[in-house]
PDB file of N, CA and C in Angstrom:
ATOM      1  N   UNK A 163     -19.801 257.212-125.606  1.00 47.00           N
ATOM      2  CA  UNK A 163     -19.383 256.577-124.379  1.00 47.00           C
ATOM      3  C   UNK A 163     -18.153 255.716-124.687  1.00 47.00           C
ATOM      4  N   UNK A 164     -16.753 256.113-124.572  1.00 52.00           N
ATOM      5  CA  UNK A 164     -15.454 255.708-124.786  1.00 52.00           C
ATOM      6  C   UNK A 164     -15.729 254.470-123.355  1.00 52.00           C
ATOM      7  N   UNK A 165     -15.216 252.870-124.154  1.00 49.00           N
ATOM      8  CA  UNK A 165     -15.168 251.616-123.444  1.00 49.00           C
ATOM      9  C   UNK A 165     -13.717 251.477-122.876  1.00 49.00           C
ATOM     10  N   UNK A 166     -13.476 250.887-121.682  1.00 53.00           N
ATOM     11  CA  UNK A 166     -12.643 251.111-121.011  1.00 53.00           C
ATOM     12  C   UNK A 166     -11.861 249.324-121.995  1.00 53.00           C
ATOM     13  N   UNK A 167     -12.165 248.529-121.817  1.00 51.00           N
ATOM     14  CA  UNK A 167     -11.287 247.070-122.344  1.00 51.00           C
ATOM     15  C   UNK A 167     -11.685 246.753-123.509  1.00 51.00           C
ATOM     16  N   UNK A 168     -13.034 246.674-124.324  1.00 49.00           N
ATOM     17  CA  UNK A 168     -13.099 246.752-125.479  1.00 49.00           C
ATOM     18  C   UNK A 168     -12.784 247.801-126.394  1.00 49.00           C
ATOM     19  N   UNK A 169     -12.446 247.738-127.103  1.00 49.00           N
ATOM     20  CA  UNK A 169     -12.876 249.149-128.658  1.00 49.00           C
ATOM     21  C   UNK A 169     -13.929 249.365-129.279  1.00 49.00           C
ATOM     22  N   UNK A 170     -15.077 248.025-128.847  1.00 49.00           N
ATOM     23  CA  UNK A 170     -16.278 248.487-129.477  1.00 49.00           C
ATOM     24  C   UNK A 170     -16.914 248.823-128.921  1.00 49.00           C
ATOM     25  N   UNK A 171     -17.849 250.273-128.779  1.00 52.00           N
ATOM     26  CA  UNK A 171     -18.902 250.426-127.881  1.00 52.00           C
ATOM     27  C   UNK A 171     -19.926 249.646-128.034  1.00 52.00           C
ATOM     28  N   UNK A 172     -20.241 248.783-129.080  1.00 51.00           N
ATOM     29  CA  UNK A 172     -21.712 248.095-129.199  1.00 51.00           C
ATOM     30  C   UNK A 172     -21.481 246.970-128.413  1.00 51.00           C
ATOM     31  N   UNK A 173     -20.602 246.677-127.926  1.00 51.00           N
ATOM     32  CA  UNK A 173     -20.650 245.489-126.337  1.00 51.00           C
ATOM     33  C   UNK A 173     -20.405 246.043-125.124  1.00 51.00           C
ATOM     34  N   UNK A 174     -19.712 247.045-125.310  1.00 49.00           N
ATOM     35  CA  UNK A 174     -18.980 247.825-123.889  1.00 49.00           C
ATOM     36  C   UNK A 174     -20.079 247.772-122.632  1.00 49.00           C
ATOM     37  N   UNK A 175     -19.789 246.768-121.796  1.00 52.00           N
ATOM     38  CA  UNK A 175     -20.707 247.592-120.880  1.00 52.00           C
ATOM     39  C   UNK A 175     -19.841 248.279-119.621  1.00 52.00           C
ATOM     40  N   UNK A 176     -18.420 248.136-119.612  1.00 51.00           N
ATOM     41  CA  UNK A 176     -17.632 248.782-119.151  1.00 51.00           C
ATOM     42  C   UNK A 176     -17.134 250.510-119.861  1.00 51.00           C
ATOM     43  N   UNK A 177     -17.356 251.011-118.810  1.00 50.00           N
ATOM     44  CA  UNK A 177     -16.782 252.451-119.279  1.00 50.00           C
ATOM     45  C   UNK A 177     -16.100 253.184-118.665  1.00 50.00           C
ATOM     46  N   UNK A 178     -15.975 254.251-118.038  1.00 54.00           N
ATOM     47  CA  UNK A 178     -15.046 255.369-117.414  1.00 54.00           C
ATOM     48  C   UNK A 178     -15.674 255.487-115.880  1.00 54.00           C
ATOM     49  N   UNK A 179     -17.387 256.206-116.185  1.00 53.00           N
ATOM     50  CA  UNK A 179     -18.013 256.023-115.207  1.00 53.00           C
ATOM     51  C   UNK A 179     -18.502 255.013-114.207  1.00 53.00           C
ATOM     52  N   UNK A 180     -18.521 253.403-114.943  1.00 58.00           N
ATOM     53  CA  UNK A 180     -18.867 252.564-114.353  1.00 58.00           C
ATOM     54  C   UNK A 180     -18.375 251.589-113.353  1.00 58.00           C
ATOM     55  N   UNK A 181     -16.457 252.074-114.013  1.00 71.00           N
ATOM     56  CA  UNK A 181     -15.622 251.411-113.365  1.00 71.00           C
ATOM     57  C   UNK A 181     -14.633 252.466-111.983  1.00 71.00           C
ATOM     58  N   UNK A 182     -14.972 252.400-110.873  1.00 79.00           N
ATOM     59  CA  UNK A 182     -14.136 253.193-109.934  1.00 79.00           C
ATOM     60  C   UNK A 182     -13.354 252.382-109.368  1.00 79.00           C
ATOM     61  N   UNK A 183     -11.870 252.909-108.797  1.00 79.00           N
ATOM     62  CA  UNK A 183     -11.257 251.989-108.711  1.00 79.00           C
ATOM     63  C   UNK A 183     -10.895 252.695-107.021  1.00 79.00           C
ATOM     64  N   UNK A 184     -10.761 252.273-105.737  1.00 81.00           N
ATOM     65  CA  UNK A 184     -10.579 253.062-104.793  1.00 81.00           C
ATOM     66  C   UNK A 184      -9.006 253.633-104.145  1.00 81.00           C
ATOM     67  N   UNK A 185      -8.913 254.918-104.066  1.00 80.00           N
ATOM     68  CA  UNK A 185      -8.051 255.340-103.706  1.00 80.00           C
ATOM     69  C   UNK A 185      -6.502 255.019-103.819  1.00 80.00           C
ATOM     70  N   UNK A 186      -6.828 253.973-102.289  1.00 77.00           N
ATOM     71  CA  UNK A 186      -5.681 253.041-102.166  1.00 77.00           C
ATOM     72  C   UNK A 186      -5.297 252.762-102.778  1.00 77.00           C
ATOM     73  N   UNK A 187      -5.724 251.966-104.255  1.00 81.00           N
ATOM     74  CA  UNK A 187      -5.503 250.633-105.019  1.00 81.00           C
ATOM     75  C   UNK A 187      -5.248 251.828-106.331  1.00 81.00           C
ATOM     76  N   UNK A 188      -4.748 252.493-106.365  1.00 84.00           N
ATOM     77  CA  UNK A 188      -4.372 254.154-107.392  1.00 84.00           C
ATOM     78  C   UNK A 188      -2.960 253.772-107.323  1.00 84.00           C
ATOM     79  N   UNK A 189      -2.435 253.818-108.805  1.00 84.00           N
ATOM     80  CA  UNK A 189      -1.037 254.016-109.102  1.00 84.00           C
ATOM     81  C   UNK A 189      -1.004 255.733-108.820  1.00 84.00           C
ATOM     82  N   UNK A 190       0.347 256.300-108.720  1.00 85.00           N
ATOM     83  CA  UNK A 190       0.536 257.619-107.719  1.00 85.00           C
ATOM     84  C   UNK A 190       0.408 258.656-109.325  1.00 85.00           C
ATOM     85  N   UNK A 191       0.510 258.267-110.181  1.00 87.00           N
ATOM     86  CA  UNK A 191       0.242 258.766-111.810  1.00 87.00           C
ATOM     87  C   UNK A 191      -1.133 258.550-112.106  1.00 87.00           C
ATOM     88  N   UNK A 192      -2.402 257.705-111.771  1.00 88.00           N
ATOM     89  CA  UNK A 192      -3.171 258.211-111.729  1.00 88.00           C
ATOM     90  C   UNK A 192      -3.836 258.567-110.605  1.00 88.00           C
ATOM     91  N   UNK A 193      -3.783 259.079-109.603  1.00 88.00           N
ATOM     92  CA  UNK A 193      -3.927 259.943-108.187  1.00 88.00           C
ATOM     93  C   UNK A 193      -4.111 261.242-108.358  1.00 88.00           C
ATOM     94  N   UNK A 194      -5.663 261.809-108.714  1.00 90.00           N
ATOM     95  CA  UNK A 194      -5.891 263.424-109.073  1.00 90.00           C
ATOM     96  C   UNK A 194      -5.275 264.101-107.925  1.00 90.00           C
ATOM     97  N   UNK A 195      -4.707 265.577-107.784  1.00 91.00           N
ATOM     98  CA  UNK A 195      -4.497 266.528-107.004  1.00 91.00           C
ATOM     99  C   UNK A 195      -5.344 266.346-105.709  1.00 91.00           C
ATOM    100  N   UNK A 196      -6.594 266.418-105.667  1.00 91.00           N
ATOM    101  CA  UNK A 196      -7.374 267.021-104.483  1.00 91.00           C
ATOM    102  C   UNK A 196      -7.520 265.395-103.753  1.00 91.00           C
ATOM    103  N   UNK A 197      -7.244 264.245-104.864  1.00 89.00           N
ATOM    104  CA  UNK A 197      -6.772 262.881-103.387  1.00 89.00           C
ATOM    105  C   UNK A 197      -5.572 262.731-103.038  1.00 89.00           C
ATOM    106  N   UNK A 198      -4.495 263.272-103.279  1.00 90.00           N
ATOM    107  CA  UNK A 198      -2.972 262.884-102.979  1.00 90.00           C
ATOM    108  C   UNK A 198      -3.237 262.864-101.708  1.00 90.00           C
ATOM    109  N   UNK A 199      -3.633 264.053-100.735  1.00 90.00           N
ATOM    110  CA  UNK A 199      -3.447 264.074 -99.120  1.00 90.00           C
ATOM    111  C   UNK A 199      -3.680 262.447 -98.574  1.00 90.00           C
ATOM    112  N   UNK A 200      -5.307 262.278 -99.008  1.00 90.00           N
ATOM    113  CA  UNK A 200      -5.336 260.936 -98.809  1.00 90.00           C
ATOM    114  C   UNK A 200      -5.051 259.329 -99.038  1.00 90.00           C
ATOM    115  N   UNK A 201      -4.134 259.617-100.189  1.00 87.00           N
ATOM    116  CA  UNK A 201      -3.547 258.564-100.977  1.00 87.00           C
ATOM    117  C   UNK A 201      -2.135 258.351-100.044  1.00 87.00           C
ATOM    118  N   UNK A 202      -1.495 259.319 -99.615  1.00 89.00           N
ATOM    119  CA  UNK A 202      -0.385 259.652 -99.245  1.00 89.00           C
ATOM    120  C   UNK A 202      -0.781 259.098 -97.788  1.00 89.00           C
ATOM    121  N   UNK A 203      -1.931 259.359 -96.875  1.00 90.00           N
ATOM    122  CA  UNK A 203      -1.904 258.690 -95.513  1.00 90.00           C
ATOM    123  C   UNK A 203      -2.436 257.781 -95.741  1.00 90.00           C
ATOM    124  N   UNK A 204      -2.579 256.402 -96.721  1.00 89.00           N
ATOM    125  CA  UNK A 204      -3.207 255.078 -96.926  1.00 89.00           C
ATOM    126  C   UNK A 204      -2.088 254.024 -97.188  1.00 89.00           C
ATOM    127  N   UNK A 205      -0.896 254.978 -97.474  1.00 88.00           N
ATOM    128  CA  UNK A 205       0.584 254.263 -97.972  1.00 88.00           C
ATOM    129  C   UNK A 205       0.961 253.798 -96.511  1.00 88.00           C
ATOM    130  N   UNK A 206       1.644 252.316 -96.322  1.00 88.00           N
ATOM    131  CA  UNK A 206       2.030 252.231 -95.332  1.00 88.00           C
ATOM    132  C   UNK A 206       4.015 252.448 -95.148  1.00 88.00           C
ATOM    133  N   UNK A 207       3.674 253.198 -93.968  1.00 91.00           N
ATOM    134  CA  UNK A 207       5.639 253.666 -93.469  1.00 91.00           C
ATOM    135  C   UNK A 207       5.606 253.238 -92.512  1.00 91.00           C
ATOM    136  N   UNK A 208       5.471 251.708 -92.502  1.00 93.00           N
ATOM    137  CA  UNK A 208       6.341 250.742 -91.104  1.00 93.00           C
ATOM    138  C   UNK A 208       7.437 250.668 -92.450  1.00 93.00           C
ATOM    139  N   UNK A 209       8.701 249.909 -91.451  1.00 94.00           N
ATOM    140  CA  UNK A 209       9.660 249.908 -91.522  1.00 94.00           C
ATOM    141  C   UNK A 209       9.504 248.245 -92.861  1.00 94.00           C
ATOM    142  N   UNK A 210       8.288 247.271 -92.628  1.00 94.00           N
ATOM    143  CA  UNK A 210       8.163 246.596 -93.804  1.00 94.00           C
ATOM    144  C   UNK A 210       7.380 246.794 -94.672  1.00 94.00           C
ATOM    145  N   UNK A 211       6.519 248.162 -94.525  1.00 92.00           N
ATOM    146  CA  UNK A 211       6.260 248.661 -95.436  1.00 92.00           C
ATOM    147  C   UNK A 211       7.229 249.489 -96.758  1.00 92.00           C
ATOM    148  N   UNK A 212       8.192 250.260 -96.034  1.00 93.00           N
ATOM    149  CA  UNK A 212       9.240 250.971 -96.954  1.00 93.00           C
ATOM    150  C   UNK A 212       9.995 250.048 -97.790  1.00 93.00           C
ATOM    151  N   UNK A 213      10.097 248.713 -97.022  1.00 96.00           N
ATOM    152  CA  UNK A 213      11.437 247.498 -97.448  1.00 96.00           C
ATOM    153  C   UNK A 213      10.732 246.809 -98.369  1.00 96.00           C
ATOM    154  N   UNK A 214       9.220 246.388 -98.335  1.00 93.00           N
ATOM    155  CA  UNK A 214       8.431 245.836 -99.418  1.00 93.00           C
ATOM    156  C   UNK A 214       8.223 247.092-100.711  1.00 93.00           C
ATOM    157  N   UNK A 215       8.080 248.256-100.595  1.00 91.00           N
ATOM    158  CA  UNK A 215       8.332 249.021-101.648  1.00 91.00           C
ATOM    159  C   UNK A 215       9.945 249.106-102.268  1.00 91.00           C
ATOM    160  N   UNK A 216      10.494 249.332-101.857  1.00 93.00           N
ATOM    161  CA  UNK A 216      12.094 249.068-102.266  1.00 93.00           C
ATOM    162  C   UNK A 216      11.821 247.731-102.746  1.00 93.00           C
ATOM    163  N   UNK A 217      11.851 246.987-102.808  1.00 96.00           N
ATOM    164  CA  UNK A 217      11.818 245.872-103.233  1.00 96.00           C
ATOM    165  C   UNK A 217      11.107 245.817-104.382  1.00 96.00           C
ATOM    166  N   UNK A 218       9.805 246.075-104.201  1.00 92.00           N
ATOM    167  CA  UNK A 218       9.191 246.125-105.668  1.00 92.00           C
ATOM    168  C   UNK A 218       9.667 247.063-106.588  1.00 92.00           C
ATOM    169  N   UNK A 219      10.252 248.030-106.161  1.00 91.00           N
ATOM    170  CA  UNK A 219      10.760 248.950-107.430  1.00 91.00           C
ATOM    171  C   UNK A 219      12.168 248.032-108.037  1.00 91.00           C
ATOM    172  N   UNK A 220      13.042 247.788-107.140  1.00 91.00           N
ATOM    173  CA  UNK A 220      14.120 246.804-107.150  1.00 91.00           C
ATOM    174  C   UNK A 220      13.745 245.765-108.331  1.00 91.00           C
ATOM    175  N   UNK A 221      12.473 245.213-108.142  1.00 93.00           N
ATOM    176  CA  UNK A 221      12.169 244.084-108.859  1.00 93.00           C
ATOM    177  C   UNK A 221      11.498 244.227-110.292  1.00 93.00           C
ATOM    178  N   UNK A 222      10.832 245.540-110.338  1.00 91.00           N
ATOM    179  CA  UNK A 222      10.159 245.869-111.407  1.00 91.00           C
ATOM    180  C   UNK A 222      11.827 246.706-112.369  1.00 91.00           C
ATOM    181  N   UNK A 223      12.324 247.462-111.793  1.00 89.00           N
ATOM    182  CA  UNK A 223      13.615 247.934-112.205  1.00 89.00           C
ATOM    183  C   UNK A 223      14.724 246.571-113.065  1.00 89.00           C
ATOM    184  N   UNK A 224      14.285 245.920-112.168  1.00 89.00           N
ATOM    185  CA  UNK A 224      15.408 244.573-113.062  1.00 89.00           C
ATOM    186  C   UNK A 224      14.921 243.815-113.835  1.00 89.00           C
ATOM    187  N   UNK A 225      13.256 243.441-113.609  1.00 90.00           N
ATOM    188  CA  UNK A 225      12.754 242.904-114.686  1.00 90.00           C
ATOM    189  C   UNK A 225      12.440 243.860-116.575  1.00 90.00           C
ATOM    190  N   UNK A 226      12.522 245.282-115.930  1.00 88.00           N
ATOM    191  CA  UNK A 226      12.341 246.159-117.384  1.00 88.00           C
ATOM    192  C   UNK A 226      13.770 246.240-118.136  1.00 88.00           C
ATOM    193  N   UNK A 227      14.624 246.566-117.320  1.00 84.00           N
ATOM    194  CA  UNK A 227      15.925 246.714-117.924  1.00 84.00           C
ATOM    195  C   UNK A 227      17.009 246.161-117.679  1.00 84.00           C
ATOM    196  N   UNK A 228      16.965 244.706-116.616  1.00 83.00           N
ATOM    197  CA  UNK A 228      18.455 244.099-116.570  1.00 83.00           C
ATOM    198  C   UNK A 228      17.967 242.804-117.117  1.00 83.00           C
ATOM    199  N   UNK A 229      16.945 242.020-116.663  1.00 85.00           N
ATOM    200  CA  UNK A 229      16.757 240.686-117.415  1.00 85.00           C
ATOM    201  C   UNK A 229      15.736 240.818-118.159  1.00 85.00           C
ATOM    202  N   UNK A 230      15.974 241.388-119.520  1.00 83.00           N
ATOM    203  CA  UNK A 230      15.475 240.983-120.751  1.00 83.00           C
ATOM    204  C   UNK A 230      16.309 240.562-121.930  1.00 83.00           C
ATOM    205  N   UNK A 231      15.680 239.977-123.037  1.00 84.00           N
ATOM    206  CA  UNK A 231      15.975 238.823-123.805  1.00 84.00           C
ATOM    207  C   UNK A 231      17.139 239.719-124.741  1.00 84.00           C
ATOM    208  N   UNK A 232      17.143 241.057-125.486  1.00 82.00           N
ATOM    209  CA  UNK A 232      18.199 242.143-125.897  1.00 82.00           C
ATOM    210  C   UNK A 232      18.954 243.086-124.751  1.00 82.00           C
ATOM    211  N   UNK A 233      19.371 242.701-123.716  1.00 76.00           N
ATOM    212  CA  UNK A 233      19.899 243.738-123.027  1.00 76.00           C
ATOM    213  C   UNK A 233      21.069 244.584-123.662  1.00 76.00           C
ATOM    214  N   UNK A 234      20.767 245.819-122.924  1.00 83.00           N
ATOM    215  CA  UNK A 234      22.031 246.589-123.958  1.00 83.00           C
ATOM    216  C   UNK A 234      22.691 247.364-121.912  1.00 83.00           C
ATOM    217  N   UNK A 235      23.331 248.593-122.422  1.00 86.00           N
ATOM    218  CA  UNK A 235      23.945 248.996-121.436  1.00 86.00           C
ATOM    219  C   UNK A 235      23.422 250.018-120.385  1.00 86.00           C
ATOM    220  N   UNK A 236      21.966 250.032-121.021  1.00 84.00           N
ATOM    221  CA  UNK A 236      21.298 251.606-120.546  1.00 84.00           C
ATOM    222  C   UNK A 236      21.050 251.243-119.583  1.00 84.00           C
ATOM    223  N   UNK A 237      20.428 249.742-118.663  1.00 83.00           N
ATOM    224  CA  UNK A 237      20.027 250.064-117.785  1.00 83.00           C
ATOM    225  C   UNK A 237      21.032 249.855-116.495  1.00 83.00           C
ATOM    226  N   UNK A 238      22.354 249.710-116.486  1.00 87.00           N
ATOM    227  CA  UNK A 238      23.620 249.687-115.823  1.00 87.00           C
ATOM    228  C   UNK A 238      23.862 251.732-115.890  1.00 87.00           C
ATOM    229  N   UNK A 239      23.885 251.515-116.828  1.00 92.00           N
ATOM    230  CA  UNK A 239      24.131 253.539-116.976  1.00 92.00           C
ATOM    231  C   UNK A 239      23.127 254.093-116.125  1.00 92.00           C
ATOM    232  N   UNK A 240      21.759 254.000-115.955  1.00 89.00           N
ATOM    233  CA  UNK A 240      21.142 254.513-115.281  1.00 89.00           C
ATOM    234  C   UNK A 240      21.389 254.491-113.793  1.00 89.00           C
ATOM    235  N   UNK A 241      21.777 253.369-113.420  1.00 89.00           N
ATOM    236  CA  UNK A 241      22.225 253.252-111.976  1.00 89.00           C
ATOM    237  C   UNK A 241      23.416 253.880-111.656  1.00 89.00           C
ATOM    238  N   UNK A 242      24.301 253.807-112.436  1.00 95.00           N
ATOM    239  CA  UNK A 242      25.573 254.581-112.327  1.00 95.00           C
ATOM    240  C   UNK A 242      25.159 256.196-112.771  1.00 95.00           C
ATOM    241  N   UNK A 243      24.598 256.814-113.706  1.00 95.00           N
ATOM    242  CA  UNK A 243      24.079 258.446-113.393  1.00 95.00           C
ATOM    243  C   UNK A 243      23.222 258.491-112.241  1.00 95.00           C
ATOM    244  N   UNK A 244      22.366 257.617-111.396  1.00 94.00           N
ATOM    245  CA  UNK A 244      22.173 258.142-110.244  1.00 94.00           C
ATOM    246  C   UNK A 244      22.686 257.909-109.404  1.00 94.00           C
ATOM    247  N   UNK A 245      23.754 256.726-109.337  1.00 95.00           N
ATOM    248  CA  UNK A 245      24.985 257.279-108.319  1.00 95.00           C
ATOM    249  C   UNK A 245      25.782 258.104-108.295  1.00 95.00           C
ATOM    250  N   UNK A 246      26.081 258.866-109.774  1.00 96.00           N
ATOM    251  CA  UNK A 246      26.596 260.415-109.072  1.00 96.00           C
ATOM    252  C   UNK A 246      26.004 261.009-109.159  1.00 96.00           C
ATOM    253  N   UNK A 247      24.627 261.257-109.449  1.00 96.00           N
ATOM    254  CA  UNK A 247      24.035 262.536-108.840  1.00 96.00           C
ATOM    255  C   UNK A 247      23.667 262.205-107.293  1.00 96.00           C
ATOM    256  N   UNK A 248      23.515 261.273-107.408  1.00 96.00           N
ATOM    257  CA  UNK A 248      23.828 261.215-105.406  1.00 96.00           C
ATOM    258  C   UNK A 248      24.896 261.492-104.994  1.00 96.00           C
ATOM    259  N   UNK A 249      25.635 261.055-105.104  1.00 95.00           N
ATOM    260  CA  UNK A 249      26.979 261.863-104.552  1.00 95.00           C
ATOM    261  C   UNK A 249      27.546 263.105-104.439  1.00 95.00           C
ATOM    262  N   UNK A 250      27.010 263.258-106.031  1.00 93.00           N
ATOM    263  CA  UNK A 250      26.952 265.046-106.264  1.00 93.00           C
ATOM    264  C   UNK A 250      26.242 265.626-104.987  1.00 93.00           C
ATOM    265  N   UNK A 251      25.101 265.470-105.378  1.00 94.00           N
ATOM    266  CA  UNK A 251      23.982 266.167-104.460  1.00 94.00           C
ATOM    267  C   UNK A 251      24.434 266.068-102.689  1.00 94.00           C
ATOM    268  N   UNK A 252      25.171 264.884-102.004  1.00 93.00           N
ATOM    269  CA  UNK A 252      25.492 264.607-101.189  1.00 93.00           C
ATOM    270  C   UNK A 252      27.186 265.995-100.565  1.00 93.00           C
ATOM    271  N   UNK A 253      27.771 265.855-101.945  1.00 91.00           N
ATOM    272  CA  UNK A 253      28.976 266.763-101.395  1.00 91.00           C
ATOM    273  C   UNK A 253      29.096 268.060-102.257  1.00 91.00           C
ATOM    274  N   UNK A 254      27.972 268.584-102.315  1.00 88.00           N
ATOM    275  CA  UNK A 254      27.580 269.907-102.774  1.00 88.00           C
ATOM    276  C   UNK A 254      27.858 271.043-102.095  1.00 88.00           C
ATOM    277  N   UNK A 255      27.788 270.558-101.058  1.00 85.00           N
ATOM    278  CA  UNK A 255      28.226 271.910-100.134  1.00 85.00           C
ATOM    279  C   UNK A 255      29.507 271.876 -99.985  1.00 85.00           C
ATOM    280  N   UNK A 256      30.373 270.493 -99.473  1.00 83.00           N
ATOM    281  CA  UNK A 256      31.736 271.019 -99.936  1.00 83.00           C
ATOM    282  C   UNK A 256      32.203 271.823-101.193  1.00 83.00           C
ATOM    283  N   UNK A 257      31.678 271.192-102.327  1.00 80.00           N
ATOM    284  CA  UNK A 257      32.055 271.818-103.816  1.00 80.00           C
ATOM    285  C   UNK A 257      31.514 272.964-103.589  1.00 80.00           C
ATOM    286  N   UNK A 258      30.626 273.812-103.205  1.00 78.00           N
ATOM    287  CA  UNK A 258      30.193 274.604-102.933  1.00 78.00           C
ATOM    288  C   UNK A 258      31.230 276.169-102.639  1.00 78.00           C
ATOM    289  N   UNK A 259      31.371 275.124-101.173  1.00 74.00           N
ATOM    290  CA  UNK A 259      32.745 276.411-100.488  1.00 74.00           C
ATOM    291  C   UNK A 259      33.780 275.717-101.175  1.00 74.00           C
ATOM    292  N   UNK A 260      34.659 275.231-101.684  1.00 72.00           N
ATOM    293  CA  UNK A 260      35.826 274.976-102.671  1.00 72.00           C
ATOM    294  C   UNK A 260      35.739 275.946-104.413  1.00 72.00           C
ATOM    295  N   UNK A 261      34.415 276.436-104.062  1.00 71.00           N
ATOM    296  CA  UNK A 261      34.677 277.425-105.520  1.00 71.00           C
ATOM    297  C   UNK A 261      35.111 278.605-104.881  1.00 71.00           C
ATOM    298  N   UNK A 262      34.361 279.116-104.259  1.00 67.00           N
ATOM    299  CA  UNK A 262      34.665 280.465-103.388  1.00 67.00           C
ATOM    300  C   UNK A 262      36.044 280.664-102.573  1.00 67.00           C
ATOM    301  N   UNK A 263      36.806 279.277-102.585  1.00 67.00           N
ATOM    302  CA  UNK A 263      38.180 279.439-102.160  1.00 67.00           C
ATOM    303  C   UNK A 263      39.344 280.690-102.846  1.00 67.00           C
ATOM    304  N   UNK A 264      39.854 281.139-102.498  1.00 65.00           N
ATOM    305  CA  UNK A 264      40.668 281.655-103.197  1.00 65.00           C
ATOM    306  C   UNK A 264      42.377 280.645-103.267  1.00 65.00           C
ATOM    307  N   UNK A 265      42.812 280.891-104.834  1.00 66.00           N
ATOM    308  CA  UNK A 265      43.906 279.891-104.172  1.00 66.00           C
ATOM    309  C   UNK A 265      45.261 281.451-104.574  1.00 66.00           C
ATOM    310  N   UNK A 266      45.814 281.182-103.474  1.00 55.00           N
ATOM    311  CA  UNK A 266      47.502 282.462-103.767  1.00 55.00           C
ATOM    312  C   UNK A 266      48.293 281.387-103.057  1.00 55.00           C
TER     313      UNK A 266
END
């Protein structure tokens, strides 16, 4: 019987089975297949629901990689490679028909 917070089983009275955690309250990484449907209609999409998620990613994003005690450059690079693959992805279809151009 593998203990979920200790390492020793001879105190564990926490384990795998004993501890359920509900749905809702599921990071989306641990969310099995056959609950996503319902994990997915428990998320709230009001308009301060979306702005309080942006935000927390916003906030968890700057606390991992802009304010820590060694910062280096990766986590500026990351924002800048997904601003051009947004952009990319955004004017793709121009680049698209600009290959197929012929130029005479």
């Amino acid at each position: 019987m593998p203990c979920v917070l200790l390492g020793d089983c001879s105190v564990g009275i926490f384990s795998h089975s004993s501890v359920s955690v509900p749905v809702k309250d599921k990071k989306l990484l641990e969310v099995k297949l056959g609950e996503l449907p319902s994990w997915i209609l428990m998320r709230d999409f009001s308009p301060s629901g979306i702005l309080g998620a942006f935000q927390r990613g916003y906030y968890r994003y700057y606390n991992k990689y802009i304010n820590v005690r060694k910062g280096s450059i990766s986590g500026i690079t990351m924002v800048l490679a997904c601003y051009v693959l947004f952009n990319y992805c955004i004017s793709y279809k121009h680049l698209k028909h600009e290959r197929h151009r012929k130029y005479h």
